[in-house]
Coordinates of C-alpha atoms and ligand atoms in Angstrom, one line a residue:
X1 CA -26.7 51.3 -19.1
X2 CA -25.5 55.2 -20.2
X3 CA -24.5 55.6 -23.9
X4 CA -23.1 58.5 -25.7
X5 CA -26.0 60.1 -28.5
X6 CA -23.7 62.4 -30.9
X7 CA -24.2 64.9 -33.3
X8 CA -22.2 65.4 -35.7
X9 CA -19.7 67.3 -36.9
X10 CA -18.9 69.8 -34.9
X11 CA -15.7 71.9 -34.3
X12 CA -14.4 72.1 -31.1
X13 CA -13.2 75.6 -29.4
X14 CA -12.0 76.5 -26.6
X15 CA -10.5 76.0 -23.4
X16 CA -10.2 72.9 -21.1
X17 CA -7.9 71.9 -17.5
X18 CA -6.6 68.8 -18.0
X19 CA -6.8 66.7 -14.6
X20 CA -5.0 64.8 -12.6
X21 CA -3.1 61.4 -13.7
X22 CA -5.1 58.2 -13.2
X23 CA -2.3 56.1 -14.0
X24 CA -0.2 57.9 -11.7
X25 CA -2.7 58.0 -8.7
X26 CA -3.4 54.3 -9.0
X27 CA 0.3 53.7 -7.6
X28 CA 0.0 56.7 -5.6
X29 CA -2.4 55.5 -3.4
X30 CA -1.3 52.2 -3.0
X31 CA 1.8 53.6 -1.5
X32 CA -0.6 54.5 1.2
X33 CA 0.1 51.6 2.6
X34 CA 3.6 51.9 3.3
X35 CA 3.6 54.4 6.2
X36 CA 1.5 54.8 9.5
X37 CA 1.1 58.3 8.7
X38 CA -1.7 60.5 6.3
X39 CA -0.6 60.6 2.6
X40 CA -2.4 63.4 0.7
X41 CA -3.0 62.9 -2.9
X42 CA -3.6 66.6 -4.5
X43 CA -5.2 66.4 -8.3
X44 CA -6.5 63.1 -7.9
X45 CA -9.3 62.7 -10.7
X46 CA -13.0 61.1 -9.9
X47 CA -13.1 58.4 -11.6
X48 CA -14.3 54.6 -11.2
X49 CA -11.4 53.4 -11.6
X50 CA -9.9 55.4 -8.4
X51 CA -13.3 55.1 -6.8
X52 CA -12.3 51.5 -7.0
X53 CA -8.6 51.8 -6.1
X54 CA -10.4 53.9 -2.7
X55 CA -12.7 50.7 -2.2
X56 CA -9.9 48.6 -2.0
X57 CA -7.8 50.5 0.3
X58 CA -10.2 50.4 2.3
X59 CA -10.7 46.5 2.7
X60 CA -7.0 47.0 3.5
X61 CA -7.7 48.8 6.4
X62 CA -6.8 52.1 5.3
X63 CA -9.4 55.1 5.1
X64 CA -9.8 56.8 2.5
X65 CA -11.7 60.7 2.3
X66 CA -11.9 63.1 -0.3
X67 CA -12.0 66.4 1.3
X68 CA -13.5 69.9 0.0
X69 CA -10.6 71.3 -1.8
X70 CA -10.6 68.0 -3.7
X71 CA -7.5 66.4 -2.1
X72 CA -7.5 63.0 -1.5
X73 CA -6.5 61.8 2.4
X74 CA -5.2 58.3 2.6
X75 CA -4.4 56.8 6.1
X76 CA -3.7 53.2 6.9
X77 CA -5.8 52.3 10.6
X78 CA -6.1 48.4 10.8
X79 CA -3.3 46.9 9.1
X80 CA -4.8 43.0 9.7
X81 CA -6.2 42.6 6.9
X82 CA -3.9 41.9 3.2
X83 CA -6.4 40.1 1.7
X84 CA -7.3 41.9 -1.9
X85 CA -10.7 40.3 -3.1
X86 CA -11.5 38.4 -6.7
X87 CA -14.4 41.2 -6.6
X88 CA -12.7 44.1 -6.7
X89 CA -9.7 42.8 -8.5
X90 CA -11.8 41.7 -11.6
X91 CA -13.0 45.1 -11.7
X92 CA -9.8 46.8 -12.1
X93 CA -6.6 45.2 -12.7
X94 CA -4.9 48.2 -10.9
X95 CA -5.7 46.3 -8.1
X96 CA -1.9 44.6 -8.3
X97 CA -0.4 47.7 -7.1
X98 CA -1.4 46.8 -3.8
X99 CA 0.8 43.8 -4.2
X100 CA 4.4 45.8 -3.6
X101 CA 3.4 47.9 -0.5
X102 CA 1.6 45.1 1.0
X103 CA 4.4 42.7 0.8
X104 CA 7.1 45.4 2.1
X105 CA 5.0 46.7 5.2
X106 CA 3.3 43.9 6.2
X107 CA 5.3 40.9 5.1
X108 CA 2.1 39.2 3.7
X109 CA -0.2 40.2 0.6
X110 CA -2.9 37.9 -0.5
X111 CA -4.5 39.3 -4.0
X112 CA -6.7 37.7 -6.6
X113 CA -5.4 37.0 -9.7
X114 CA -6.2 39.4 -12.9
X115 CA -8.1 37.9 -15.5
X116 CA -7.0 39.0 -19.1
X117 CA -8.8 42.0 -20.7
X118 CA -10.4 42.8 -23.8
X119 CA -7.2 44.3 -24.9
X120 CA -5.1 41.0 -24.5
X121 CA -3.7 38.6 -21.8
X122 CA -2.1 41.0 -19.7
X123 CA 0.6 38.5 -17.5
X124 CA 1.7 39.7 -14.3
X125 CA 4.7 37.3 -14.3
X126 CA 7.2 40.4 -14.4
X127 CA 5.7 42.0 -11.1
X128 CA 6.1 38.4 -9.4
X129 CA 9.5 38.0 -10.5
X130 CA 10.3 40.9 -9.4
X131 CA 9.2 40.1 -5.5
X132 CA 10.8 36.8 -5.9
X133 CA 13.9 38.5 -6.3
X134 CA 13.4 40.7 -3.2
X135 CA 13.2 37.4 -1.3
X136 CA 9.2 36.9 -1.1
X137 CA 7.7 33.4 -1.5
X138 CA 5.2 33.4 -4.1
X139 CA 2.1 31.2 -4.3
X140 CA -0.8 30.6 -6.0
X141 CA -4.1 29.3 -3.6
X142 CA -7.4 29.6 -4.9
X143 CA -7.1 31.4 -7.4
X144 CA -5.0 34.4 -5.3
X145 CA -1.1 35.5 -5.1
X146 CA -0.1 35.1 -1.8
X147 CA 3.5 36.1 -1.4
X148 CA 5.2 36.2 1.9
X149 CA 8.0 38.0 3.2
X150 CA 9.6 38.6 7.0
X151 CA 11.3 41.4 5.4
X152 CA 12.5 41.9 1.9
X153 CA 16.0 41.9 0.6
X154 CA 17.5 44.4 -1.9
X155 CA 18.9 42.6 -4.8
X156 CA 19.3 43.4 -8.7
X157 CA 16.5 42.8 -11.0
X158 CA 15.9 42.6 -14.5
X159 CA 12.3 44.1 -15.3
X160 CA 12.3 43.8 -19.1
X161 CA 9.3 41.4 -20.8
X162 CA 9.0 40.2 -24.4
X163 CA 7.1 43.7 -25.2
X164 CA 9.7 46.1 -23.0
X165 CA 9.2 47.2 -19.6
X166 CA 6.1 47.2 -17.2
X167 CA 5.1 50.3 -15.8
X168 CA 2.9 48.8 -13.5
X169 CA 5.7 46.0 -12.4
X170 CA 8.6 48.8 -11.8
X171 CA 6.1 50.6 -9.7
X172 CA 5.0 47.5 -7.6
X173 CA 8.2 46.6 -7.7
X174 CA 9.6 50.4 -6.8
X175 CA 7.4 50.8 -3.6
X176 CA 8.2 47.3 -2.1
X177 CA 12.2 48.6 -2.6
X178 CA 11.6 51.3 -0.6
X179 CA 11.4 49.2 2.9
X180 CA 13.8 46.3 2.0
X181 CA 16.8 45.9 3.3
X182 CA 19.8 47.0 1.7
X183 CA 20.2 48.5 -2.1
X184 CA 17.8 47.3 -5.4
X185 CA 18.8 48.3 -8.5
X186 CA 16.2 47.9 -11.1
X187 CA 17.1 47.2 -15.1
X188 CA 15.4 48.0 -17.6
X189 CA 12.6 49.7 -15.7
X190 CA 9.4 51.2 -17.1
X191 CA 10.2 55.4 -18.1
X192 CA 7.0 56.7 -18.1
X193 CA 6.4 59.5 -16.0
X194 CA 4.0 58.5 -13.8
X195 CA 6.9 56.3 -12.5
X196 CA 8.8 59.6 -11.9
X197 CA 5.8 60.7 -10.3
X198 CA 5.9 57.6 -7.7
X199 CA 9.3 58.2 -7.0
X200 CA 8.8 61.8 -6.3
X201 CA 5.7 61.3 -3.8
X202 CA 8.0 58.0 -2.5
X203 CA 11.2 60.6 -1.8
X204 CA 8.7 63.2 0.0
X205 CA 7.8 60.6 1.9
X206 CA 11.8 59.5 3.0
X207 CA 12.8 57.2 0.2
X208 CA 15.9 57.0 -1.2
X209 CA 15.2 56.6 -5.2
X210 CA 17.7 57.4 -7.9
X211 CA 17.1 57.2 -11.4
X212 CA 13.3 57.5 -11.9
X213 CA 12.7 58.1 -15.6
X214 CA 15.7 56.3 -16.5
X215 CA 16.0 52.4 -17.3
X216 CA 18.2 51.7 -13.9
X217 CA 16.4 52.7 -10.7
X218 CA 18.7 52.4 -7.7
X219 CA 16.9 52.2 -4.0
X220 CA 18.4 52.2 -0.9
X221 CA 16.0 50.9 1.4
X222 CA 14.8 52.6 4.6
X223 CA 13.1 51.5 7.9
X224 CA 10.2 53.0 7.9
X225 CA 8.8 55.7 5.8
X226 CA 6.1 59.0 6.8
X227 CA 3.3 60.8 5.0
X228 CA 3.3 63.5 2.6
X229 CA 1.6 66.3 0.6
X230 CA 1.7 65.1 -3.1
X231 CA 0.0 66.8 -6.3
X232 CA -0.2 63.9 -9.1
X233 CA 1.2 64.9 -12.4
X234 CA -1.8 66.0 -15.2
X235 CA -3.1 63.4 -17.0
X236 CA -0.8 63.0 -20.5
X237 CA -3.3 60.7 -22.0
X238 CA -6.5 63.0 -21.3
X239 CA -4.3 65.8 -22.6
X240 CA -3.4 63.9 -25.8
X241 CA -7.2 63.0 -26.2
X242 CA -8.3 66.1 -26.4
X243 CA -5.3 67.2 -28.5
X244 CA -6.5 64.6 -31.0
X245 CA -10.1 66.1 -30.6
X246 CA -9.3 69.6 -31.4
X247 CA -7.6 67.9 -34.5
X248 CA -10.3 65.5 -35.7
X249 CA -12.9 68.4 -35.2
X250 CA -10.8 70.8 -37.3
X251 CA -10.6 73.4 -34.2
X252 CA -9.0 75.6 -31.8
X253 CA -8.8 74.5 -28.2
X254 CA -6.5 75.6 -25.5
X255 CA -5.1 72.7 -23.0
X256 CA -4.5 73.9 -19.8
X257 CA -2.3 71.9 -16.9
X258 CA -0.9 70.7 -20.3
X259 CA 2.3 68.0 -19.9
X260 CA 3.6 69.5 -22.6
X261 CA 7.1 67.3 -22.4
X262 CA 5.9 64.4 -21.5
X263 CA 4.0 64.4 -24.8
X264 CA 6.6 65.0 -27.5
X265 CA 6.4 61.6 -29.1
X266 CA 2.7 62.7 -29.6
X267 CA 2.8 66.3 -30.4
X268 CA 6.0 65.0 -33.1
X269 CA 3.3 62.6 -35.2
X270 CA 0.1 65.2 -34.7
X271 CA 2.5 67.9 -36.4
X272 CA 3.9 65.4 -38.9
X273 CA 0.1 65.6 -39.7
X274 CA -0.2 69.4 -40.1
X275 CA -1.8 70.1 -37.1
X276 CA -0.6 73.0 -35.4
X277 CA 0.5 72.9 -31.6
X278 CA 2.3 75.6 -29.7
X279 CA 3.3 76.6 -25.8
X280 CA 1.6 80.0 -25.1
X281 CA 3.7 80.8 -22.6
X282 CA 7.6 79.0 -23.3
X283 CA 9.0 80.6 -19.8
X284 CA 6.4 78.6 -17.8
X285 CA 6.7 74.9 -16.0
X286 CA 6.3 73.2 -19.4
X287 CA 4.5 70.0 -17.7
X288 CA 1.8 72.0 -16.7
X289 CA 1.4 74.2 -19.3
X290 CA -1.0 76.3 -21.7
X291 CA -0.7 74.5 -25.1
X292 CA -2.6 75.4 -28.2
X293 CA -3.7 72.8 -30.8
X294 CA -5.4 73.9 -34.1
X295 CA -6.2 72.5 -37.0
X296 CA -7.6 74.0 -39.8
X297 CA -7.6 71.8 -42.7
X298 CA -7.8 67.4 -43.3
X299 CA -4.7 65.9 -41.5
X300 CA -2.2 64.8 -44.1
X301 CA -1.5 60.7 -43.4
X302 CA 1.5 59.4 -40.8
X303 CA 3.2 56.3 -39.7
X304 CA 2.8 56.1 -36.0
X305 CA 4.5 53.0 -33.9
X306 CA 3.5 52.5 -29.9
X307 CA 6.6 52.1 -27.8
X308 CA 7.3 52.5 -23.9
X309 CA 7.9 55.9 -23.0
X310 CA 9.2 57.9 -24.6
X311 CA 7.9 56.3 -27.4
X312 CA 4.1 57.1 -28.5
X313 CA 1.6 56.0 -25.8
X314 CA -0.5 52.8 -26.8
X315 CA -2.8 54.3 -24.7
X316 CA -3.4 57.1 -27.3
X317 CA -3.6 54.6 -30.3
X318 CA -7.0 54.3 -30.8
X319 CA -7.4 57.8 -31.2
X320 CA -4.8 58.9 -33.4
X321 CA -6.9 55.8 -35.6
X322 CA -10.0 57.7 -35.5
X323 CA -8.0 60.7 -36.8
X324 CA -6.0 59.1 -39.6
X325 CA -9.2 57.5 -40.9
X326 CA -10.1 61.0 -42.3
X327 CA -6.3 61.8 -43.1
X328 CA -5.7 62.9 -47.1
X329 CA -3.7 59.4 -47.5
X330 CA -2.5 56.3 -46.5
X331 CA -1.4 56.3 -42.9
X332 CA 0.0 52.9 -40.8
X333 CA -0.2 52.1 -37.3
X334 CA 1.4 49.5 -35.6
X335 CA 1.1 48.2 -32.1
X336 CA 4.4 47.0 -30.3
X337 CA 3.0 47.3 -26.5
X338 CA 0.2 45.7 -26.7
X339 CA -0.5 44.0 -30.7
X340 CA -4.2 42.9 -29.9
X341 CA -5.2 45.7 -29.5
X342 CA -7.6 47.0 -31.9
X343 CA -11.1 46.5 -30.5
X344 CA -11.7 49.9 -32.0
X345 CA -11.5 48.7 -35.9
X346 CA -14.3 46.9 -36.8
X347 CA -16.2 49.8 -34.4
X348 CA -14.2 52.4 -37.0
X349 CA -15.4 50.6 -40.0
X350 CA -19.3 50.9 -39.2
X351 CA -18.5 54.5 -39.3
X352 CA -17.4 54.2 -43.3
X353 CA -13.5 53.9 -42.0
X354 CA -11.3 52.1 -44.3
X355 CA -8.8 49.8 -42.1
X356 CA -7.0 46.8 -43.2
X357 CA -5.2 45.0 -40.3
X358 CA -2.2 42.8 -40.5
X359 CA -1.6 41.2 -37.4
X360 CA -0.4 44.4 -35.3
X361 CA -0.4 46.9 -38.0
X362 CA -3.1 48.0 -39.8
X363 CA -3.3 50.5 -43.2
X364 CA -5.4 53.0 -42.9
X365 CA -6.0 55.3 -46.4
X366 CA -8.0 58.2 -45.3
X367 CA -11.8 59.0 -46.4
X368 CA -13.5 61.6 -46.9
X369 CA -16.4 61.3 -44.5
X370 CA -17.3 58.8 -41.5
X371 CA -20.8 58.4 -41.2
X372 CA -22.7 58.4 -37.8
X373 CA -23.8 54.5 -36.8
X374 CA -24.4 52.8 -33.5
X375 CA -21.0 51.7 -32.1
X376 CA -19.9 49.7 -29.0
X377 CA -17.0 50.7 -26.6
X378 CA -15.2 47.7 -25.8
X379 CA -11.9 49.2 -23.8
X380 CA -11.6 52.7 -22.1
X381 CA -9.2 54.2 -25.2
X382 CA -10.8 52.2 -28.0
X383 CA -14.0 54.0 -26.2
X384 CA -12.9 57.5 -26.8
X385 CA -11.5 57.3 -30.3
X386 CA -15.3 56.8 -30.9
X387 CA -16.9 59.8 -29.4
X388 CA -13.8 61.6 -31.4
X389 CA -15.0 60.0 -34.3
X390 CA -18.4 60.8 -33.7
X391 CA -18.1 64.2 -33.8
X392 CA -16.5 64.2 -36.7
X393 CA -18.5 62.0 -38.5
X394 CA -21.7 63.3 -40.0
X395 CA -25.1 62.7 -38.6
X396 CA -26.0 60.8 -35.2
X397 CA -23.4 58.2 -33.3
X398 CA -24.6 56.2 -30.4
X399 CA -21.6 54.4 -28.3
X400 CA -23.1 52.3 -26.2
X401 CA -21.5 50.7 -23.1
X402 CA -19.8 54.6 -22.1
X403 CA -19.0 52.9 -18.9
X404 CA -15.5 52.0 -20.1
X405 CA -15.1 55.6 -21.0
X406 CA -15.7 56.7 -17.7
X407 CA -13.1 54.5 -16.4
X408 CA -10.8 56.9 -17.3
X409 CA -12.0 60.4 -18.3
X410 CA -13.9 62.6 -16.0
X411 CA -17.5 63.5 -17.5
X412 CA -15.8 63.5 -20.6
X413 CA -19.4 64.9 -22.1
X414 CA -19.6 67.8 -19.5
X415 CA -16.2 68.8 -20.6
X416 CA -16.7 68.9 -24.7
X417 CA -20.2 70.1 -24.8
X418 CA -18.7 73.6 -23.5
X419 CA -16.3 73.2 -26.4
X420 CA -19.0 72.6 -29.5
X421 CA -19.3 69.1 -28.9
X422 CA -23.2 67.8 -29.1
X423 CA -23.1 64.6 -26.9
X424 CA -26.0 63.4 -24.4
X425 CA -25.5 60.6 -21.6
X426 CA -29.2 58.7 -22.3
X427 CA -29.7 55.5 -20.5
X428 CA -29.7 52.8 -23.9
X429 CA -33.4 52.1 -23.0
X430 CA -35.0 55.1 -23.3
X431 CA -33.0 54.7 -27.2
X432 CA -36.0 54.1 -29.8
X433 CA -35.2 51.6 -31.8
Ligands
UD1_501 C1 0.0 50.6 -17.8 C2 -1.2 51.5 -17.9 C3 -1.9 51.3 -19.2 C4 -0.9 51.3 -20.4 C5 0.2 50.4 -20.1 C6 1.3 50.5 -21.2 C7 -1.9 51.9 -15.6 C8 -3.0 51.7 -14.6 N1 -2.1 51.3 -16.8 O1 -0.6 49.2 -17.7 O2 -2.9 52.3 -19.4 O3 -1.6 50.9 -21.6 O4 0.8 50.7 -18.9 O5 1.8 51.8 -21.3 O6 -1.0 52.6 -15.4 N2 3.6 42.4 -19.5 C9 4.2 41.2 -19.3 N3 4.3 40.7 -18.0 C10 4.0 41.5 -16.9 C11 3.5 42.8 -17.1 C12 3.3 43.2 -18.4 O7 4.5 40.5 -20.3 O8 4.2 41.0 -15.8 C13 3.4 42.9 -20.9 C14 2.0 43.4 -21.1 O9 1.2 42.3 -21.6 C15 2.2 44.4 -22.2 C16 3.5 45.1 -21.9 O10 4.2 44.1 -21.0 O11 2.4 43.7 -23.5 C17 3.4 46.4 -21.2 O12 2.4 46.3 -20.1 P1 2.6 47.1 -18.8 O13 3.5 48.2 -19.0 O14 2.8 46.2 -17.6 O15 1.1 47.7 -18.6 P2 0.4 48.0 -17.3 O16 1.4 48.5 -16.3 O17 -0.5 46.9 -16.8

């Protein structure tokens, strides 16, 4: 199994793209399976996790290519079989998107039931309620949803769960809309903007959406609905990531393909901290932008809370930890999306982090120095706010189990190494002891 062997500290400088969204493509490609017709995915990152999203598809019956210039060609062929498998499911709970399209085109969708996760139970009772409302009968045999439909009827439906909105519920339940019959208006749906980005590949395609990035999404259903040329949104937690990097390290990196707005929540508490972040360019499209993050001295301590968009992104959590464990000061985070988790803390602490957790909050006074130890990754963020904090820290880090890293951050190595970073992919046993 790969692990991460790190050096540290180093500063990063620089330059670095930022890629495609994975959240967004997840949903993305799954709409594939609402037309008869090629859907092209532009900006689609290689990952395992959309490596698995491909695999999927394609049990579905719908191919799946990546061509030369990168793009990503999606085109449904044998629509007989609905059947998503315990075996792919398990290895990416993503796989529920499937579960919306499915249901709308074909009237039937049979998908395995996600497990929980290291980072906490993870329900999918919002997404079902959500097709129940549209009309489908739900059940649950072997193990598997299997929701039926003839056709699904548009209705009003509340979205909101004990910890907010679902983003992966309003999208499921967003792409079955499309094809129902008759007008869905959906309260208190998810903000984020990889929902806005659904909507907008979902309208190129002949959708009628209103309200994406709002709480109330209104759909008017249509017949049927065509292909289309879609480039995914850039990644705002990759971006944030290596915002926090350039912070942690003490150093100068440019972001390029930056979502500069979709990130204020984040940019707000990183400048709260003293770091310095600015748009090179202020007449550019300011979601794909050149941003500039600096730091040159130890960040001063914050409170930080995770909310649903626009709030700050749990999904950037972890890594705002590893930076406020070196903060001058007492800094608290709390967790509101999802209050398990912190996988990351006791990892944290075998690097000389103080971190005293409370439930979902946890106090964090600042040290000095972390100090380089062997760490495990047990989640994909929890994952990077290690290799973050082993560059900071001093001497060697070795994260073992990088394979939830690569989930969800492209040869994150191959990226920092240009940048300062000193960070080897070694198989753990070729490790001496
Ligand atoms: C998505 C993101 C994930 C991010 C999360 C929150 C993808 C592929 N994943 O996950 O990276 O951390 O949004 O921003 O886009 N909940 C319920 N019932 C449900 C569904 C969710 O109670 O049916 C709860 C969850 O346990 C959690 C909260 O709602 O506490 C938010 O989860 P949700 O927004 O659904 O997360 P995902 O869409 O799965």
């Amino acid at each position: 199994m790969d692990c991460f062997r790190i050096e540290g500290p180093t500063r990063l400088a620089g330059r670095v793209r930022i890629n495609g969204s994975k959240n967004a493509s997840l949903p993305l490609m799954a709409a594939a399976l609402l037309t008869d017709d090629p859907l092209i995915l532009r900006d689609v990152p290689d990952l395992r996790d959309i490596r698995n999203m491909a695999s999927l598809l394609e049990e579905l019956g719908c191919s799946t290519s990546r061509e030369e210039d990168g793009s990503l060609h999606l085109h449904v062929t044998d629509p007989s079989q609905s059947h998503a498998r315990y075996d792919i499911v398990k290895t990416m709970r993503a796989s529920i998107c499937a579960l919306g399209p499915l249901l709308a085109k074909r009237g039937y969708a049979r998908i395995s039931m996600p497990g929980g996760c290291a980072i906490g139970d993870r329900p999918i009772d919002l997404h079902l309620r959500g097709m129940r409302a549209l009309g489908a009968e739900i059940k649950l045999v072997g193990g598997d949803v299997v929701a039926t439909a003839p056709r699904l009827v548009g209705t009003t439906i509340f979205l909101g769960g004990p910890f907010g909105s679902t983003v992966l519920g309003t999208a499921n339940v967003l792409s079955a809309a499309v094809l129902a019959q008759g007008v869905t208006v959906i309260e208190s749906a998810a903000c984020e903007p990889e929902i806005v980005d659904l909507a907008s590949a979902l309208t190129a395609m002949g959708a009628k959406i209103q309200g994406a990035g709002t709480p109330r999404i209104t759909v008017e259903g249509v017949e049927s609905l065509s292909g289309a040329d879609h480039r995914v949104m850039p990644d705002r937690i990759e971006a944030g990531t290596y915002m926090i990097a350039a912070a942690i390290t003490r150093g100068d990196l440019e972001l390029e393909n930056c979502p500069y707005d979709s990130l204020l929540a984040v940019t707000d508490r990183l400048e709260v901290a003293g770091i310095d972040i600015a748009l090179t360019d202020e007449s550019s499209d300011r979601n794909r932008a050149v941003v500039r993050v600096r730091a040159e001295q130890r960040a001063k301590p914050i409170r930080l809370t995770t909310q649903p968009f626009p709030g700050y992104p749990t999904d950037l959590q972890a890594q705002m930890m590893a930076l406020l464990t070196l903060a001058d000061g007492n800094s608290v985070v709390t967790e509101k999306v999802f209050p398990e988790r912190f996988l990351h803390v006791p990892e944290l602490s075998r690097m000389g982090a103080q971190l005293f957790r409370q439930g979902a909050t946890v106090v964090v006074p600042g040290v000095e120095r972390l100090v380089g130890a062997p760490v495990m990754a047990s989640d994909l963020r929890a994952s990077a706010s290690l290799v973050l904090a082993g560059m900071a820290a001093e001497g060697r880090t070795v994260v073992q189990r990088i394979y939830h890293l690569d989930r969800g951050y492209e040869r994150m190595e191959e990226r920092l190494c240009p940048l300062g970073a000193q960070i080897e992919r070694v198989d753990d046993a070729t490790l001496e002891g």
